Amino acid sequence: MDKQPDSSSAQSDLEREVAALMVSALNLEASSDDIAPEAPLYGAGLGLDSIDVLEIALEISKRYGFQLRADNEDNVSIFSSLRSLSAHIEKNRTQ
């Protein structure tokens, strides 16, 4: 019997696209496939800092046509993981 992939650890198409955007924008040495959808983006996860988040927010606004505001009280949860960031993009994108 073939084992089914764990859907919680598999990237969706948008998650794969956002992971590639992060790798490119930040010149990360990691592959976009190495970014686990539920792993934290800050600290022990991908290790992003506030400057990295600003770079990603700029790239997201260019590609998906909406602004991620610095004063949004939901930023901590939006940027908590690749999955949460991708879900926010899917909900707000205009392109």
Short mmCIF file of N, CA, C and O in Angstrom, two decimals:
data_model
loop_
_atom_site.label_atom_id
_atom_site.label_comp_id
_atom_site.label_asym_id
_atom_site.label_seq_id
_atom_site.Cartn_x
_atom_site.Cartn_y
_atom_site.Cartn_z
N MET A 1 0.85 -1.18 0.00
CA MET A 1 0.00 0.00 0.00
C MET A 1 0.89 1.24 0.00
O MET A 1 1.83 1.34 0.78
N ASP A 2 0.57 2.19 -0.90
CA ASP A 2 1.33 3.43 -0.97
C ASP A 2 0.95 4.36 0.17
O ASP A 2 -0.22 4.48 0.51
N LYS A 3 1.93 5.00 0.72
CA LYS A 3 1.69 5.96 1.79
C LYS A 3 1.32 7.31 1.19
O LYS A 3 2.00 7.79 0.29
N GLN A 4 0.23 7.92 1.65
CA GLN A 4 -0.20 9.23 1.19
C GLN A 4 0.67 10.30 1.83
O GLN A 4 1.04 10.18 3.00
N PRO A 5 1.02 11.36 1.06
CA PRO A 5 1.79 12.45 1.67
C PRO A 5 0.99 13.16 2.75
O PRO A 5 -0.23 13.23 2.68
N ASP A 6 1.66 13.64 3.75
CA ASP A 6 1.03 14.39 4.84
C ASP A 6 0.63 15.76 4.30
O ASP A 6 1.47 16.57 3.98
N SER A 7 -0.69 16.00 4.18
CA SER A 7 -1.15 17.25 3.59
C SER A 7 -0.76 18.47 4.41
O SER A 7 -0.64 19.56 3.88
N SER A 8 -0.52 18.31 5.71
CA SER A 8 -0.15 19.47 6.53
C SER A 8 1.29 19.91 6.24
O SER A 8 1.64 21.04 6.51
N SER A 9 2.12 19.01 5.72
CA SER A 9 3.50 19.39 5.44
C SER A 9 3.75 19.65 3.95
O SER A 9 4.82 20.10 3.59
N ALA A 10 2.76 19.38 3.10
CA ALA A 10 2.91 19.63 1.67
C ALA A 10 2.51 21.07 1.37
O ALA A 10 1.53 21.58 1.90
N GLN A 11 3.28 21.72 0.51
CA GLN A 11 2.98 23.10 0.12
C GLN A 11 1.89 23.11 -0.95
O GLN A 11 1.94 22.32 -1.89
N SER A 12 0.96 24.05 -0.83
CA SER A 12 -0.02 24.29 -1.90
C SER A 12 0.69 25.05 -3.02
O SER A 12 1.84 25.50 -2.85
N ASP A 13 0.01 25.24 -4.13
CA ASP A 13 0.62 26.00 -5.24
C ASP A 13 0.98 27.41 -4.81
O ASP A 13 2.07 27.90 -5.11
N LEU A 14 0.07 28.09 -4.10
CA LEU A 14 0.35 29.46 -3.65
C LEU A 14 1.47 29.46 -2.62
O LEU A 14 2.34 30.34 -2.65
N GLU A 15 1.48 28.50 -1.71
CA GLU A 15 2.56 28.42 -0.70
C GLU A 15 3.91 28.23 -1.39
O GLU A 15 4.91 28.82 -1.00
N ARG A 16 3.94 27.40 -2.42
CA ARG A 16 5.18 27.19 -3.17
C ARG A 16 5.63 28.50 -3.84
O ARG A 16 6.80 28.85 -3.82
N GLU A 17 4.67 29.24 -4.38
CA GLU A 17 4.97 30.51 -5.04
C GLU A 17 5.48 31.54 -4.03
O GLU A 17 6.46 32.25 -4.29
N VAL A 18 4.83 31.63 -2.87
CA VAL A 18 5.24 32.59 -1.84
C VAL A 18 6.60 32.20 -1.26
O VAL A 18 7.45 33.06 -1.01
N ALA A 19 6.83 30.90 -1.09
CA ALA A 19 8.13 30.45 -0.59
C ALA A 19 9.24 30.84 -1.57
O ALA A 19 10.31 31.31 -1.17
N ALA A 20 8.98 30.68 -2.86
CA ALA A 20 9.97 31.06 -3.89
C ALA A 20 10.20 32.57 -3.85
O ALA A 20 11.34 33.03 -4.00
N LEU A 21 9.14 33.34 -3.66
CA LEU A 21 9.27 34.79 -3.56
C LEU A 21 10.15 35.16 -2.36
O LEU A 21 11.02 36.03 -2.48
N MET A 22 9.94 34.50 -1.22
CA MET A 22 10.75 34.80 -0.02
C MET A 22 12.22 34.45 -0.26
O MET A 22 13.11 35.21 0.10
N VAL A 23 12.48 33.30 -0.85
CA VAL A 23 13.86 32.88 -1.12
C VAL A 23 14.55 33.87 -2.04
O VAL A 23 15.68 34.28 -1.80
N SER A 24 13.82 34.31 -3.07
CA SER A 24 14.39 35.26 -4.03
C SER A 24 14.59 36.64 -3.41
O SER A 24 15.66 37.24 -3.55
N ALA A 25 13.57 37.14 -2.72
CA ALA A 25 13.64 38.49 -2.15
C ALA A 25 14.73 38.62 -1.09
O ALA A 25 15.35 39.67 -0.97
N LEU A 26 14.95 37.55 -0.34
CA LEU A 26 15.89 37.61 0.78
C LEU A 26 17.23 36.95 0.45
O LEU A 26 18.10 36.87 1.32
N ASN A 27 17.36 36.46 -0.78
CA ASN A 27 18.59 35.75 -1.17
C ASN A 27 18.95 34.65 -0.16
O ASN A 27 20.11 34.53 0.26
N LEU A 28 17.95 33.87 0.21
CA LEU A 28 18.17 32.79 1.18
C LEU A 28 18.95 31.66 0.53
O LEU A 28 18.81 31.40 -0.66
N GLU A 29 19.75 31.00 1.34
CA GLU A 29 20.48 29.84 0.84
C GLU A 29 19.59 28.61 0.80
O GLU A 29 19.93 27.62 0.15
N ALA A 30 18.46 28.64 1.50
CA ALA A 30 17.53 27.52 1.52
C ALA A 30 16.74 27.46 0.22
O ALA A 30 16.59 28.45 -0.48
N SER A 31 16.26 26.29 -0.09
CA SER A 31 15.37 26.10 -1.23
C SER A 31 13.94 26.42 -0.79
O SER A 31 13.59 26.24 0.38
N SER A 32 13.11 26.87 -1.72
CA SER A 32 11.71 27.14 -1.36
C SER A 32 11.03 25.87 -0.87
O SER A 32 10.12 25.94 -0.04
N ASP A 33 11.45 24.72 -1.33
CA ASP A 33 10.87 23.45 -0.88
C ASP A 33 11.23 23.14 0.58
O ASP A 33 10.58 22.32 1.21
N ASP A 34 12.26 23.79 1.09
CA ASP A 34 12.69 23.55 2.46
C ASP A 34 11.85 24.30 3.49
O ASP A 34 12.01 24.08 4.69
N ILE A 35 11.00 25.21 3.03
CA ILE A 35 10.20 26.01 3.96
C ILE A 35 8.92 25.26 4.27
O ILE A 35 8.03 25.16 3.41
N ALA A 36 8.84 24.71 5.47
CA ALA A 36 7.65 23.96 5.88
C ALA A 36 6.48 24.92 6.06
O ALA A 36 6.64 25.98 6.66
N PRO A 37 5.30 24.56 5.53
CA PRO A 37 4.16 25.48 5.59
C PRO A 37 3.78 25.94 6.99
O PRO A 37 3.38 27.08 7.18
N GLU A 38 3.92 25.09 7.98
CA GLU A 38 3.50 25.45 9.34
C GLU A 38 4.66 25.90 10.23
O GLU A 38 4.44 26.29 11.36
N ALA A 39 5.89 25.87 9.74
CA ALA A 39 7.04 26.27 10.56
C ALA A 39 7.02 27.78 10.77
O ALA A 39 6.63 28.54 9.88
N PRO A 40 7.43 28.24 11.95
CA PRO A 40 7.46 29.68 12.20
C PRO A 40 8.45 30.39 11.28
O PRO A 40 9.51 29.86 10.96
N LEU A 41 8.07 31.59 10.84
CA LEU A 41 8.97 32.37 10.00
C LEU A 41 9.99 33.12 10.84
O LEU A 41 11.09 33.40 10.38
N TYR A 42 9.61 33.48 12.07
CA TYR A 42 10.51 34.18 12.99
C TYR A 42 11.31 33.19 13.81
O TYR A 42 10.92 32.03 13.95
N GLY A 43 12.38 33.65 14.41
CA GLY A 43 13.12 32.90 15.42
C GLY A 43 13.64 31.55 14.95
O GLY A 43 14.30 31.47 13.93
N ALA A 44 13.30 30.51 15.68
CA ALA A 44 13.84 29.18 15.42
C ALA A 44 13.40 28.60 14.08
O ALA A 44 14.03 27.67 13.59
N GLY A 45 12.37 29.11 13.49
CA GLY A 45 11.91 28.61 12.20
C GLY A 45 12.84 29.08 11.09
O GLY A 45 14.01 28.71 11.04
N LEU A 46 12.34 29.92 10.22
CA LEU A 46 13.15 30.43 9.11
C LEU A 46 14.13 31.50 9.57
O LEU A 46 15.11 31.78 8.89
N GLY A 47 13.87 32.09 10.73
CA GLY A 47 14.80 33.06 11.31
C GLY A 47 14.70 34.46 10.74
O GLY A 47 15.66 35.21 10.76
N LEU A 48 13.52 34.82 10.24
CA LEU A 48 13.34 36.16 9.69
C LEU A 48 13.34 37.21 10.79
O LEU A 48 12.97 36.94 11.92
N ASP A 49 13.76 38.43 10.44
CA ASP A 49 13.65 39.56 11.37
C ASP A 49 12.73 40.60 10.75
O ASP A 49 12.17 40.39 9.67
N SER A 50 12.55 41.72 11.43
CA SER A 50 11.59 42.73 10.97
C SER A 50 11.97 43.33 9.62
O SER A 50 11.10 43.67 8.82
N ILE A 51 13.25 43.46 9.34
CA ILE A 51 13.69 43.98 8.03
C ILE A 51 13.32 42.98 6.93
O ILE A 51 12.87 43.38 5.85
N ASP A 52 13.51 41.70 7.21
CA ASP A 52 13.14 40.67 6.23
C ASP A 52 11.64 40.73 5.94
O ASP A 52 11.22 40.60 4.79
N VAL A 53 10.85 40.93 6.98
CA VAL A 53 9.39 41.00 6.80
C VAL A 53 9.02 42.20 5.94
O VAL A 53 8.15 42.11 5.08
N LEU A 54 9.71 43.33 6.13
CA LEU A 54 9.46 44.50 5.28
C LEU A 54 9.78 44.21 3.82
O LEU A 54 9.05 44.61 2.92
N GLU A 55 10.88 43.51 3.57
CA GLU A 55 11.25 43.13 2.20
C GLU A 55 10.18 42.23 1.58
O GLU A 55 9.78 42.42 0.43
N ILE A 56 9.71 41.28 2.35
CA ILE A 56 8.68 40.37 1.84
C ILE A 56 7.38 41.13 1.59
O ILE A 56 6.72 40.92 0.57
N ALA A 57 7.01 42.03 2.50
CA ALA A 57 5.77 42.81 2.33
C ALA A 57 5.84 43.64 1.06
O ALA A 57 4.84 43.76 0.33
N LEU A 58 7.00 44.20 0.75
CA LEU A 58 7.16 44.99 -0.47
C LEU A 58 6.98 44.11 -1.71
O LEU A 58 6.28 44.48 -2.65
N GLU A 59 7.60 42.95 -1.70
CA GLU A 59 7.47 42.03 -2.84
C GLU A 59 6.03 41.54 -3.00
O GLU A 59 5.55 41.39 -4.12
N ILE A 60 5.36 41.29 -1.90
CA ILE A 60 3.96 40.84 -1.96
C ILE A 60 3.08 41.94 -2.56
O ILE A 60 2.23 41.66 -3.39
N SER A 61 3.32 43.19 -2.16
CA SER A 61 2.50 44.29 -2.72
C SER A 61 2.71 44.42 -4.22
O SER A 61 1.77 44.67 -4.96
N LYS A 62 3.94 44.22 -4.69
CA LYS A 62 4.22 44.30 -6.13
C LYS A 62 3.55 43.16 -6.88
O LYS A 62 2.96 43.37 -7.94
N ARG A 63 3.66 41.97 -6.35
CA ARG A 63 3.17 40.80 -7.08
C ARG A 63 1.67 40.58 -6.97
O ARG A 63 1.02 40.17 -7.93
N TYR A 64 1.10 40.84 -5.80
CA TYR A 64 -0.30 40.48 -5.56
C TYR A 64 -1.25 41.68 -5.48
O TYR A 64 -2.45 41.49 -5.32
N GLY A 65 -0.71 42.89 -5.57
CA GLY A 65 -1.54 44.07 -5.72
C GLY A 65 -2.27 44.56 -4.49
O GLY A 65 -3.29 45.23 -4.62
N PHE A 66 -1.78 44.27 -3.32
CA PHE A 66 -2.37 44.86 -2.11
C PHE A 66 -1.25 45.16 -1.12
O PHE A 66 -0.17 44.60 -1.21
N GLN A 67 -1.54 46.07 -0.20
CA GLN A 67 -0.53 46.50 0.77
C GLN A 67 -0.65 45.72 2.08
O GLN A 67 -1.75 45.49 2.57
N LEU A 68 0.48 45.33 2.61
CA LEU A 68 0.55 44.80 3.97
C LEU A 68 1.01 45.95 4.84
O LEU A 68 2.12 46.43 4.70
N ARG A 69 0.14 46.44 5.68
CA ARG A 69 0.42 47.64 6.47
C ARG A 69 1.22 47.30 7.73
O ARG A 69 0.94 46.32 8.41
N ALA A 70 2.21 48.14 8.05
CA ALA A 70 3.05 47.93 9.22
C ALA A 70 2.25 48.05 10.52
O ALA A 70 2.61 47.44 11.52
N ASP A 71 1.15 48.82 10.49
CA ASP A 71 0.37 49.02 11.71
C ASP A 71 -0.79 48.04 11.85
O ASP A 71 -1.63 48.21 12.72
N ASN A 72 -0.83 47.02 11.02
CA ASN A 72 -1.89 46.01 11.12
C ASN A 72 -1.65 45.16 12.37
O ASN A 72 -0.62 44.51 12.50
N GLU A 73 -2.62 45.17 13.26
CA GLU A 73 -2.46 44.42 14.52
C GLU A 73 -2.42 42.91 14.31
O GLU A 73 -2.05 42.17 15.21
N ASP A 74 -2.77 42.44 13.13
CA ASP A 74 -2.74 41.01 12.83
C ASP A 74 -1.43 40.54 12.21
O ASP A 74 -1.30 39.37 11.85
N ASN A 75 -0.44 41.42 12.08
CA ASN A 75 0.81 41.05 11.42
C ASN A 75 1.51 39.87 12.08
O ASN A 75 2.10 39.04 11.39
N VAL A 76 1.44 39.77 13.39
CA VAL A 76 2.11 38.66 14.07
C VAL A 76 1.52 37.33 13.61
O VAL A 76 2.25 36.39 13.30
N SER A 77 0.20 37.27 13.49
CA SER A 77 -0.40 36.01 13.04
C SER A 77 -0.25 35.84 11.53
O SER A 77 -0.06 34.73 11.06
N ILE A 78 -0.32 36.93 10.77
CA ILE A 78 -0.16 36.83 9.30
C ILE A 78 1.22 36.26 8.96
O ILE A 78 1.35 35.38 8.12
N PHE A 79 2.25 36.75 9.63
CA PHE A 79 3.62 36.33 9.33
C PHE A 79 4.09 35.19 10.25
O PHE A 79 5.28 34.93 10.35
N SER A 80 3.17 34.49 10.88
CA SER A 80 3.58 33.41 11.78
C SER A 80 4.09 32.19 11.02
O SER A 80 4.91 31.44 11.53
N SER A 81 3.61 31.97 9.80
CA SER A 81 4.07 30.82 9.00
C SER A 81 3.81 31.08 7.53
O SER A 81 3.05 31.99 7.17
N LEU A 82 4.42 30.28 6.70
CA LEU A 82 4.17 30.36 5.26
C LEU A 82 2.69 30.14 4.96
O LEU A 82 2.10 30.83 4.14
N ARG A 83 2.07 29.21 5.67
CA ARG A 83 0.66 28.89 5.44
C ARG A 83 -0.24 30.07 5.78
O ARG A 83 -1.14 30.41 5.02
N SER A 84 0.01 30.72 6.92
CA SER A 84 -0.84 31.86 7.31
C SER A 84 -0.62 33.05 6.39
O SER A 84 -1.56 33.75 6.02
N LEU A 85 0.61 33.28 5.97
CA LEU A 85 0.89 34.37 5.03
C LEU A 85 0.22 34.10 3.68
O LEU A 85 -0.40 34.99 3.10
N SER A 86 0.30 32.89 3.21
CA SER A 86 -0.32 32.53 1.93
C SER A 86 -1.84 32.66 2.00
O SER A 86 -2.48 33.12 1.04
N ALA A 87 -2.42 32.27 3.13
CA ALA A 87 -3.88 32.40 3.29
C ALA A 87 -4.29 33.87 3.27
O ALA A 87 -5.32 34.23 2.67
N HIS A 88 -3.49 34.73 3.88
CA HIS A 88 -3.78 36.16 3.87
C HIS A 88 -3.68 36.71 2.45
O HIS A 88 -4.51 37.52 2.03
N ILE A 89 -2.68 36.28 1.71
CA ILE A 89 -2.53 36.72 0.32
C ILE A 89 -3.72 36.27 -0.50
O ILE A 89 -4.30 37.05 -1.26
N GLU A 90 -4.12 35.02 -0.36
CA GLU A 90 -5.25 34.49 -1.12
C GLU A 90 -6.53 35.30 -0.85
O GLU A 90 -7.30 35.58 -1.76
N LYS A 91 -6.70 35.72 0.37
CA LYS A 91 -7.90 36.46 0.78
C LYS A 91 -7.90 37.89 0.25
O LYS A 91 -8.96 38.45 -0.03
N ASN A 92 -6.71 38.50 0.09
CA ASN A 92 -6.62 39.93 -0.22
C ASN A 92 -6.06 40.28 -1.58
O ASN A 92 -6.09 41.45 -1.97
N ARG A 93 -5.58 39.31 -2.32
CA ARG A 93 -4.91 39.62 -3.59
C ARG A 93 -5.88 40.23 -4.60
O ARG A 93 -7.05 39.88 -4.63
N THR A 94 -5.31 41.13 -5.42
CA THR A 94 -6.11 41.74 -6.48
C THR A 94 -5.58 41.33 -7.84
O THR A 94 -6.15 41.70 -8.85
N GLN A 95 -4.46 40.62 -7.87
CA GLN A 95 -3.89 40.14 -9.13
C GLN A 95 -3.25 38.78 -8.94
O GLN A 95 -3.01 38.34 -7.88
#
